[in-house]
Amino acid sequence: MDKQMKRCPRCFEMSFDGEVCHKCGFESDMTRLGDALPYFTVLHDRYLVGVPLGQGGFGITYKCLDQKTNKIVVVKEYFPKFLNLERVDLAEMSPDAVGKFKHGQKRFKEEADLLMQLSRHGFQYIISAFDSFDENGTSYYVMDYIEGISLKNLSKQYRLSQEDLLSIFDKIGRELDTIHKELHLLHRDISPDNILIDAHLHPMLIDFGAAKSMDDENAFTVVLKKHYAPLEQYSKTKKQGPYTDVYALAATYYYLATGHFVLEAPERLMNGPNKPLDFHGANLPDYVKKALEKALVIKPEQRTQSVAEFLANLENKAQAHAYVRIGDKTYKVEEQGIRIGRNEDNDITLPHHQITKHHMKITYDPTLDVFVITDHSTNGTFVNGSFLSRDTIQVKAPVTINLPGILEEIKCEVEYE
């Protein structure tokens, strides 16, 4: 027997006799998938293929041994099951299948590039890739192996405590917030299936197959998990942002805390978008319930806008500070509010003839977490593109205000500590 074939395809110890591993008890046909590469295949002159970990619509993942570092890794192979291919077909596909294969392969490589990009940022709780290559007529990428269980499967065994949940979501959430703010990326597929937990309750957010850049002006593809996706994710044209991942993160927390799914977003909309959540008798602190309610609001503009805000609400630490910014000047919104107009007795003076002497007032209501915009003017005000004239409205941050004759926009924002 070849020396490498003495390695167990599951634990990679030299304790396999061809049928049974005498260390971990693995039997040679225990986890065999019909489409999977044979055990002991060597990929890229480096990765020794072991047991397949799973197969989805686009690929097969394998537990492998990196013979360069002697570490166990995960290799994902692009093998589109939806084309009903057998492995021998990869070299003899029909023209129609070739087109579909290459389209999916392009998306697979984009996912690999994204995960390689994440690896350069040193995230502890976000999965990343460190190698990618083409071979066998298809594509592969390589990730660290996490010895763990999905939160979905873990929740079937026992209910996590609030302390455990807060710890898990804080770790993932802080890094997800960084990905939103610094890399402008959305995950778009957060769910209990896609969070792995190791023996120390350290989490790992996986599967960036649906990830999308917020800077990409192309329409969003409709990719969703029905109990975790917000309403905007059911559309190709609705704008998506950090609040999209916030909804999925909160829906995941809700499921783990209550043992029940959040109803699908379209169904919640039909039942009444403001209908309170049913917590099914879960013993949750009121501030956690409030945090989940805010993060699971149907309308995205009224929802918790950032993961940092959601985490602060979950931990009952959120202190909101409201600001008005125009040009390079920033004004903190105190309790009395900010007055804007042409006269010098305003907090912000805009000396233009189309601006009324006391044009408008901006205050912030921390209880409702909204800006209150009151227009006193002759010529009116545009708030988030809608015309306001001698009236008062409440608007969730961020708010963009345009005044007649003034080129610079007025921005109203909230920061949380």
CSV table of C-alpha atoms in Angstrom, one decimal:
chain,number,residue,atom,x,y,z
A,1,MET,CA,0.0,0.0,0.0
A,2,ASP,CA,1.2,3.5,-0.9
A,3,LYS,CA,2.4,5.4,2.2
A,4,GLN,CA,-0.2,8.2,1.8
A,5,MET,CA,-3.0,5.6,1.5
A,6,LYS,CA,-2.2,4.5,5.1
A,7,ARG,CA,-3.5,8.0,6.2
A,8,CYS,CA,-7.1,8.0,7.4
A,9,PRO,CA,-9.2,10.1,5.0
A,10,ARG,CA,-11.0,11.6,8.1
A,11,CYS,CA,-8.3,12.2,10.8
A,12,PHE,CA,-5.2,11.8,8.5
A,13,GLU,CA,-3.3,9.8,11.0
A,14,MET,CA,-1.2,6.9,9.7
A,15,SER,CA,-3.7,4.3,11.1
A,16,PHE,CA,-5.8,3.3,8.0
A,17,ASP,CA,-5.6,-0.3,6.7
A,18,GLY,CA,-7.7,0.5,3.6
A,19,GLU,CA,-11.0,-0.3,5.2
A,20,VAL,CA,-11.0,1.0,8.8
A,21,CYS,CA,-9.0,3.6,10.7
A,22,HIS,CA,-7.7,2.1,14.0
A,23,LYS,CA,-7.6,5.5,15.6
A,24,CYS,CA,-10.9,7.3,14.8
A,25,GLY,CA,-13.0,4.4,13.6
A,26,PHE,CA,-13.6,5.7,10.1
A,27,GLU,CA,-14.8,3.1,7.6
A,28,SER,CA,-14.0,3.6,4.0
A,29,ASP,CA,-17.5,3.9,2.7
A,30,MET,CA,-19.0,6.0,5.6
A,31,THR,CA,-19.1,9.4,3.9
A,32,ARG,CA,-18.7,8.6,0.2
A,33,LEU,CA,-20.4,10.9,-2.3
A,34,GLY,CA,-20.9,9.6,-5.8
A,35,ASP,CA,-19.6,12.8,-7.4
A,36,ALA,CA,-16.7,13.3,-5.0
A,37,LEU,CA,-13.0,12.9,-5.9
A,38,PRO,CA,-11.5,9.6,-4.8
A,39,TYR,CA,-9.7,9.5,-1.5
A,40,PHE,CA,-6.0,10.2,-1.7
A,41,THR,CA,-6.3,12.4,-4.9
A,42,VAL,CA,-3.6,15.1,-4.7
A,43,LEU,CA,-4.7,18.5,-5.8
A,44,HIS,CA,-2.3,21.3,-6.9
A,45,ASP,CA,0.7,19.0,-5.9
A,46,ARG,CA,-0.2,19.8,-2.3
A,47,TYR,CA,-3.6,18.9,-1.0
A,48,LEU,CA,-4.4,15.3,-0.2
A,49,VAL,CA,-8.1,14.7,-0.6
A,50,GLY,CA,-10.0,13.1,2.3
A,51,VAL,CA,-13.7,12.8,3.1
A,52,PRO,CA,-16.2,15.1,1.5
A,53,LEU,CA,-17.8,17.4,4.0
A,54,GLY,CA,-20.8,18.2,1.9
A,55,GLN,CA,-22.2,18.9,-1.6
A,56,GLY,CA,-24.4,21.9,-2.6
A,57,GLY,CA,-25.8,23.2,-5.9
A,58,PHE,CA,-22.4,24.6,-7.0
A,59,GLY,CA,-19.7,22.5,-5.4
A,60,ILE,CA,-18.3,19.8,-3.2
A,61,THR,CA,-16.2,20.6,-0.1
A,62,TYR,CA,-13.5,18.2,1.1
A,63,LYS,CA,-11.5,17.7,4.2
A,64,CYS,CA,-7.9,17.6,3.0
A,65,LEU,CA,-4.4,17.5,4.3
A,66,ASP,CA,-2.1,20.3,3.3
A,67,GLN,CA,1.1,18.3,2.7
A,68,LYS,CA,3.2,21.5,2.7
A,69,THR,CA,2.2,22.5,6.3
A,70,ASN,CA,0.8,19.2,7.6
A,71,LYS,CA,-2.4,21.1,8.5
A,72,ILE,CA,-6.0,19.9,7.9
A,73,VAL,CA,-7.8,22.3,5.5
A,74,VAL,CA,-11.0,22.6,3.6
A,75,VAL,CA,-10.9,22.5,-0.2
A,76,LYS,CA,-14.0,23.6,-2.1
A,77,GLU,CA,-14.4,22.3,-5.7
A,78,TYR,CA,-16.7,23.9,-8.3
A,79,PHE,CA,-18.9,21.1,-9.4
A,80,PRO,CA,-22.3,22.4,-10.4
A,81,LYS,CA,-24.9,19.7,-9.4
A,82,PHE,CA,-27.7,21.7,-11.2
A,83,LEU,CA,-26.2,20.7,-14.5
A,84,ASN,CA,-26.6,17.0,-13.7
A,85,LEU,CA,-23.0,16.3,-14.7
A,86,GLU,CA,-20.9,13.3,-14.0
A,87,ARG,CA,-17.2,13.9,-13.4
A,88,VAL,CA,-16.4,12.5,-16.9
A,89,ASP,CA,-18.7,15.1,-18.4
A,90,LEU,CA,-16.5,18.0,-17.5
A,91,ALA,CA,-14.4,17.5,-20.6
A,92,GLU,CA,-17.4,16.6,-22.9
A,93,MET,CA,-20.1,19.1,-22.1
A,94,SER,CA,-22.7,20.4,-24.6
A,95,PRO,CA,-22.4,24.0,-25.8
A,96,ASP,CA,-25.4,25.0,-23.7
A,97,ALA,CA,-23.9,23.3,-20.6
A,98,VAL,CA,-20.5,24.9,-21.3
A,99,GLY,CA,-22.1,28.4,-21.1
A,100,LYS,CA,-23.9,27.7,-17.9
A,101,PHE,CA,-20.8,26.0,-16.4
A,102,LYS,CA,-18.6,29.0,-17.2
A,103,HIS,CA,-21.1,31.4,-15.8
A,104,GLY,CA,-21.2,29.6,-12.5
A,105,GLN,CA,-17.4,29.2,-12.5
A,106,LYS,CA,-17.0,32.9,-12.9
A,107,ARG,CA,-19.2,33.5,-9.8
A,108,PHE,CA,-17.2,30.7,-7.9
A,109,LYS,CA,-13.9,32.5,-8.7
A,110,GLU,CA,-15.4,35.8,-7.6
A,111,GLU,CA,-16.2,34.2,-4.2
A,112,ALA,CA,-12.7,32.8,-4.0
A,113,ASP,CA,-11.2,36.3,-4.7
A,114,LEU,CA,-13.5,37.8,-2.0
A,115,LEU,CA,-12.4,35.2,0.6
A,116,MET,CA,-8.8,35.8,-0.3
A,117,GLN,CA,-9.3,39.5,0.2
A,118,LEU,CA,-10.8,38.9,3.6
A,119,SER,CA,-7.7,36.8,4.6
A,120,ARG,CA,-5.6,39.9,4.2
A,121,HIS,CA,-7.5,41.6,7.0
A,122,GLY,CA,-6.8,39.0,9.7
A,123,PHE,CA,-10.4,38.4,10.8
A,124,GLN,CA,-10.7,35.9,13.6
A,125,TYR,CA,-14.4,35.1,13.2
A,126,ILE,CA,-15.0,35.5,9.5
A,127,ILE,CA,-14.0,32.7,7.2
A,128,SER,CA,-11.3,33.4,4.6
A,129,ALA,CA,-9.4,31.6,1.8
A,130,PHE,CA,-5.6,31.4,1.4
A,131,ASP,CA,-5.2,29.6,-1.9
A,132,SER,CA,-7.1,29.1,-5.2
A,133,PHE,CA,-6.3,27.3,-8.5
A,134,ASP,CA,-7.7,25.6,-11.6
A,135,GLU,CA,-7.3,21.9,-12.1
A,136,ASN,CA,-9.3,18.9,-13.6
A,137,GLY,CA,-11.2,21.2,-15.9
A,138,THR,CA,-12.7,23.2,-12.9
A,139,SER,CA,-11.8,25.5,-10.0
A,140,TYR,CA,-10.9,25.2,-6.4
A,141,TYR,CA,-10.2,27.3,-3.3
A,142,VAL,CA,-8.7,26.5,0.1
A,143,MET,CA,-9.8,27.5,3.5
A,144,ASP,CA,-8.8,26.8,7.1
A,145,TYR,CA,-10.6,23.8,8.6
A,146,ILE,CA,-12.9,24.6,11.6
A,147,GLU,CA,-13.6,21.7,13.9
A,148,GLY,CA,-17.1,22.7,14.9
A,149,ILE,CA,-20.9,22.4,14.5
A,150,SER,CA,-23.3,24.8,12.9
A,151,LEU,CA,-25.5,26.9,15.2
A,152,LYS,CA,-28.5,25.3,13.6
A,153,ASN,CA,-27.4,21.8,14.6
A,154,LEU,CA,-26.1,23.0,18.0
A,155,SER,CA,-29.5,24.6,18.8
A,156,LYS,CA,-31.2,21.2,18.3
A,157,GLN,CA,-29.2,19.8,21.1
A,158,TYR,CA,-29.6,22.5,23.7
A,159,ARG,CA,-30.6,26.2,24.2
A,160,LEU,CA,-27.7,28.6,24.4
A,161,SER,CA,-27.8,31.0,27.3
A,162,GLN,CA,-28.2,34.8,26.8
A,163,GLU,CA,-24.5,35.2,27.9
A,164,ASP,CA,-23.4,32.7,25.3
A,165,LEU,CA,-25.5,34.3,22.5
A,166,LEU,CA,-24.2,37.8,23.3
A,167,SER,CA,-20.6,36.6,23.2
A,168,ILE,CA,-21.1,34.8,19.9
A,169,PHE,CA,-22.9,37.7,18.2
A,170,ASP,CA,-20.5,40.3,19.6
A,171,LYS,CA,-17.5,38.5,18.0
A,172,ILE,CA,-19.1,38.0,14.7
A,173,GLY,CA,-20.9,41.3,14.7
A,174,ARG,CA,-17.8,43.5,15.3
A,175,GLU,CA,-16.0,42.0,12.4
A,176,LEU,CA,-19.1,42.1,10.1
A,177,ASP,CA,-19.5,45.8,11.0
A,178,THR,CA,-15.9,46.3,9.9
A,179,ILE,CA,-16.6,44.5,6.6
A,180,HIS,CA,-19.5,46.8,6.0
A,181,LYS,CA,-17.7,50.0,6.8
A,182,GLU,CA,-14.2,49.4,5.4
A,183,LEU,CA,-14.8,46.9,2.6
A,184,HIS,CA,-18.3,47.9,1.7
A,185,LEU,CA,-19.4,44.2,1.5
A,186,LEU,CA,-22.7,42.6,2.4
A,187,HIS,CA,-22.8,38.9,3.4
A,188,ARG,CA,-26.6,38.5,2.4
A,189,ASP,CA,-26.8,34.9,3.7
A,190,ILE,CA,-26.5,35.1,7.5
A,191,SER,CA,-28.3,32.2,9.2
A,192,PRO,CA,-27.7,29.5,11.9
A,193,ASP,CA,-26.5,27.2,9.1
A,194,ASN,CA,-23.7,29.6,8.2
A,195,ILE,CA,-22.3,30.2,11.7
A,196,LEU,CA,-20.0,27.4,13.0
A,197,ILE,CA,-19.2,27.0,16.7
A,198,ASP,CA,-16.1,25.2,18.0
A,199,ALA,CA,-15.6,23.5,21.4
A,200,HIS,CA,-14.8,26.8,23.0
A,201,LEU,CA,-18.0,28.5,21.7
A,202,HIS,CA,-15.9,30.6,19.3
A,203,PRO,CA,-18.0,31.4,16.2
A,204,MET,CA,-17.0,31.5,12.5
A,205,LEU,CA,-19.2,33.2,9.9
A,206,ILE,CA,-18.9,31.2,6.7
A,207,ASP,CA,-20.3,31.0,3.1
A,208,PHE,CA,-19.9,34.3,1.2
A,209,GLY,CA,-21.4,32.8,-1.9
A,210,ALA,CA,-24.1,35.5,-2.0
A,211,ALA,CA,-21.9,38.4,-0.9
A,212,LYS,CA,-22.2,41.7,-2.8
A,213,SER,CA,-20.3,44.9,-2.9
A,214,MET,CA,-22.3,47.9,-1.9
A,215,ASP,CA,-20.4,49.9,-4.5
A,216,ASP,CA,-21.6,47.7,-7.3
A,217,GLU,CA,-24.2,49.6,-9.3
A,218,ASN,CA,-25.6,46.4,-11.0
A,219,ALA,CA,-28.9,45.0,-9.8
A,220,PHE,CA,-28.8,42.7,-6.8
A,221,THR,CA,-29.5,39.0,-7.6
A,222,VAL,CA,-32.3,37.5,-5.6
A,223,VAL,CA,-30.5,35.2,-3.2
A,224,LEU,CA,-32.2,34.5,0.2
A,225,LYS,CA,-33.1,32.2,3.0
A,226,LYS,CA,-36.8,32.8,3.5
A,227,HIS,CA,-36.9,33.2,7.3
A,228,TYR,CA,-33.8,35.3,7.5
A,229,ALA,CA,-34.0,37.6,4.5
A,230,PRO,CA,-35.5,41.1,4.8
A,231,LEU,CA,-38.1,42.3,2.4
A,232,GLU,CA,-35.6,44.2,0.2
A,233,GLN,CA,-33.7,41.0,-0.6
A,234,TYR,CA,-36.8,39.6,-2.4
A,235,SER,CA,-36.2,42.3,-5.1
A,236,LYS,CA,-33.5,42.9,-7.7
A,237,THR,CA,-33.9,46.6,-7.6
A,238,LYS,CA,-34.4,47.5,-3.9
A,239,LYS,CA,-31.4,49.1,-2.3
A,240,GLN,CA,-29.5,46.9,0.1
A,241,GLY,CA,-27.1,47.9,2.8
A,242,PRO,CA,-25.7,47.0,6.3
A,243,TYR,CA,-29.3,47.0,7.6
A,244,THR,CA,-29.9,44.0,5.3
A,245,ASP,CA,-27.4,41.9,7.2
A,246,VAL,CA,-28.7,43.4,10.5
A,247,TYR,CA,-32.1,41.9,9.8
A,248,ALA,CA,-30.6,38.4,9.1
A,249,LEU,CA,-28.4,38.6,12.1
A,250,ALA,CA,-31.4,39.5,14.3
A,251,ALA,CA,-33.5,36.8,12.7
A,252,THR,CA,-30.7,34.3,13.6
A,253,TYR,CA,-30.6,35.5,17.2
A,254,TYR,CA,-34.4,35.3,17.4
A,255,TYR,CA,-34.4,31.7,16.2
A,256,LEU,CA,-31.7,30.7,18.7
A,257,ALA,CA,-33.3,32.5,21.6
A,258,THR,CA,-36.9,31.4,21.0
A,259,GLY,CA,-36.6,28.2,19.0
A,260,HIS,CA,-38.9,29.6,16.4
A,261,PHE,CA,-38.5,31.1,12.9
A,262,VAL,CA,-39.3,34.7,12.2
A,263,LEU,CA,-42.2,34.6,9.6
A,264,GLU,CA,-41.1,35.3,6.0
A,265,ALA,CA,-40.8,39.1,5.4
A,266,PRO,CA,-43.6,39.1,2.7
A,267,GLU,CA,-46.0,37.3,5.1
A,268,ARG,CA,-45.1,39.7,7.9
A,269,LEU,CA,-45.9,42.6,5.5
A,270,MET,CA,-49.3,41.1,4.7
A,271,ASN,CA,-50.1,40.5,8.4
A,272,GLY,CA,-49.3,44.1,9.3
A,273,PRO,CA,-45.7,45.4,9.2
A,274,ASN,CA,-46.0,46.9,12.7
A,275,LYS,CA,-47.3,43.7,14.4
A,276,PRO,CA,-45.1,43.0,17.4
A,277,LEU,CA,-42.9,39.9,17.4
A,278,ASP,CA,-44.1,36.9,19.3
A,279,PHE,CA,-41.3,35.8,21.7
A,280,HIS,CA,-43.0,32.5,22.5
A,281,GLY,CA,-42.4,32.8,26.2
A,282,ALA,CA,-38.6,33.1,25.9
A,283,ASN,CA,-37.2,34.6,29.0
A,284,LEU,CA,-35.4,37.6,27.4
A,285,PRO,CA,-34.6,40.9,28.9
A,286,ASP,CA,-36.8,43.7,27.7
A,287,TYR,CA,-33.9,45.5,26.1
A,288,VAL,CA,-33.0,42.4,24.1
A,289,LYS,CA,-36.6,42.2,22.9
A,290,LYS,CA,-36.5,45.8,22.0
A,291,ALA,CA,-33.2,45.4,20.1
A,292,LEU,CA,-34.7,42.5,18.1
A,293,GLU,CA,-37.9,44.4,17.4
A,294,LYS,CA,-35.9,47.4,16.0
A,295,ALA,CA,-33.6,45.2,13.9
A,296,LEU,CA,-36.5,43.2,12.4
A,297,VAL,CA,-38.5,46.1,11.3
A,298,ILE,CA,-39.9,45.4,7.8
A,299,LYS,CA,-39.2,48.8,6.2
A,300,PRO,CA,-35.4,49.2,5.9
A,301,GLU,CA,-35.3,52.9,6.5
A,302,GLN,CA,-36.9,52.4,9.9
A,303,ARG,CA,-34.8,49.5,10.9
A,304,THR,CA,-31.6,49.4,12.9
A,305,GLN,CA,-29.0,50.7,10.4
A,306,SER,CA,-25.7,49.2,11.5
A,307,VAL,CA,-24.4,46.1,13.2
A,308,ALA,CA,-22.7,48.3,15.8
A,309,GLU,CA,-26.0,49.8,16.7
A,310,PHE,CA,-27.7,46.4,16.9
A,311,LEU,CA,-24.9,45.1,19.2
A,312,ALA,CA,-25.1,48.2,21.5
A,313,ASN,CA,-28.9,47.7,21.7
A,314,LEU,CA,-28.5,44.0,22.5
A,315,GLU,CA,-26.1,44.8,25.3
A,316,ASN,CA,-28.2,47.7,26.5
A,317,LYS,CA,-25.2,50.1,26.0
A,318,ALA,CA,-26.4,52.2,23.2
A,319,GLN,CA,-26.0,55.9,23.7
A,320,ALA,CA,-27.1,57.8,20.6
A,321,HIS,CA,-25.5,61.1,19.7
A,322,ALA,CA,-27.1,63.1,16.9
A,323,TYR,CA,-25.2,65.4,14.6
A,324,VAL,CA,-25.9,67.9,11.8
A,325,ARG,CA,-23.2,68.3,9.2
A,326,ILE,CA,-22.9,70.8,6.4
A,327,GLY,CA,-19.6,71.0,4.5
A,328,ASP,CA,-16.7,70.6,6.9
A,329,LYS,CA,-18.7,71.8,9.9
A,330,THR,CA,-20.4,69.5,12.4
A,331,TYR,CA,-23.0,70.5,15.0
A,332,LYS,CA,-24.1,68.3,17.8
A,333,VAL,CA,-27.9,68.2,18.2
A,334,GLU,CA,-28.6,69.1,21.8
A,335,GLU,CA,-32.0,68.8,23.5
A,336,GLN,CA,-33.1,72.3,22.3
A,337,GLY,CA,-32.4,71.4,18.7
A,338,ILE,CA,-30.6,73.3,15.9
A,339,ARG,CA,-32.1,76.3,14.1
A,340,ILE,CA,-31.2,77.0,10.5
A,341,GLY,CA,-31.9,80.3,8.7
A,342,ARG,CA,-30.7,83.5,7.1
A,343,ASN,CA,-30.5,85.5,10.4
A,344,GLU,CA,-27.4,85.5,12.5
A,345,ASP,CA,-29.3,84.4,15.6
A,346,ASN,CA,-29.6,80.8,14.1
A,347,ASP,CA,-27.3,78.0,15.1
A,348,ILE,CA,-26.5,77.6,11.4
A,349,THR,CA,-26.6,80.8,9.4
A,350,LEU,CA,-27.0,80.5,5.6
A,351,PRO,CA,-27.0,84.0,4.1
A,352,HIS,CA,-28.9,83.4,0.9
A,353,HIS,CA,-31.9,85.4,-0.3
A,354,GLN,CA,-34.0,82.2,-0.8
A,355,ILE,CA,-33.4,81.1,2.8
A,356,THR,CA,-36.1,82.4,5.2
A,357,LYS,CA,-34.9,84.3,8.3
A,358,HIS,CA,-35.8,81.3,10.5
A,359,HIS,CA,-36.1,78.6,7.9
A,360,MET,CA,-36.2,75.3,9.8
A,361,LYS,CA,-35.5,73.5,13.0
A,362,ILE,CA,-33.9,70.1,13.6
A,363,THR,CA,-34.3,68.1,16.8
A,364,TYR,CA,-33.6,64.5,17.8
A,365,ASP,CA,-35.9,62.2,19.7
A,366,PRO,CA,-33.7,59.5,21.3
A,367,THR,CA,-36.7,57.5,22.5
A,368,LEU,CA,-38.0,57.0,18.9
A,369,ASP,CA,-34.5,57.3,17.4
A,370,VAL,CA,-35.7,59.8,14.8
A,371,PHE,CA,-34.9,63.3,13.7
A,372,VAL,CA,-37.8,65.8,13.9
A,373,ILE,CA,-37.7,68.3,11.0
A,374,THR,CA,-39.9,71.4,11.2
A,375,ASP,CA,-40.1,73.7,8.3
A,376,HIS,CA,-41.0,77.4,8.9
A,377,SER,CA,-40.0,78.7,5.5
A,378,THR,CA,-41.4,80.5,2.6
A,379,ASN,CA,-39.7,78.4,-0.1
A,380,GLY,CA,-39.8,75.0,1.6
A,381,THR,CA,-37.3,72.2,2.2
A,382,PHE,CA,-36.4,68.9,0.6
A,383,VAL,CA,-36.0,66.1,3.1
A,384,ASN,CA,-34.6,62.8,1.6
A,385,GLY,CA,-35.9,64.0,-1.8
A,386,SER,CA,-39.5,64.8,-0.5
A,387,PHE,CA,-40.8,68.4,-0.3
A,388,LEU,CA,-41.6,69.7,3.1
A,389,SER,CA,-43.4,73.1,3.6
A,390,ARG,CA,-44.5,74.6,6.9
A,391,ASP,CA,-44.9,71.1,8.5
A,392,THR,CA,-43.2,68.7,10.8
A,393,ILE,CA,-42.0,65.2,10.0
A,394,GLN,CA,-40.1,62.5,11.8
A,395,VAL,CA,-37.3,60.8,9.9
A,396,LYS,CA,-35.0,57.9,10.7
A,397,ALA,CA,-31.3,58.6,10.2
A,398,PRO,CA,-29.5,59.2,7.9
A,399,VAL,CA,-31.3,62.3,6.6
A,400,THR,CA,-30.3,64.5,3.6
A,401,ILE,CA,-31.7,68.0,3.5
A,402,ASN,CA,-31.5,70.3,0.5
A,403,LEU,CA,-32.4,74.0,0.9
A,404,PRO,CA,-33.2,76.5,-1.9
A,405,GLY,CA,-30.1,78.3,-3.2
A,406,ILE,CA,-27.7,76.2,-1.2
A,407,LEU,CA,-25.5,73.7,-3.1
A,408,GLU,CA,-24.2,71.9,-0.1
A,409,GLU,CA,-26.4,69.2,1.4
A,410,ILE,CA,-27.2,69.1,5.1
A,411,LYS,CA,-26.6,65.6,6.6
A,412,CYS,CA,-28.3,64.4,9.8
A,413,GLU,CA,-26.6,61.4,11.3
A,414,VAL,CA,-26.6,59.4,14.6
A,415,GLU,CA,-23.5,57.8,16.1
A,416,TYR,CA,-23.7,55.2,18.9
A,417,GLU,CA,-21.3,54.7,21.7
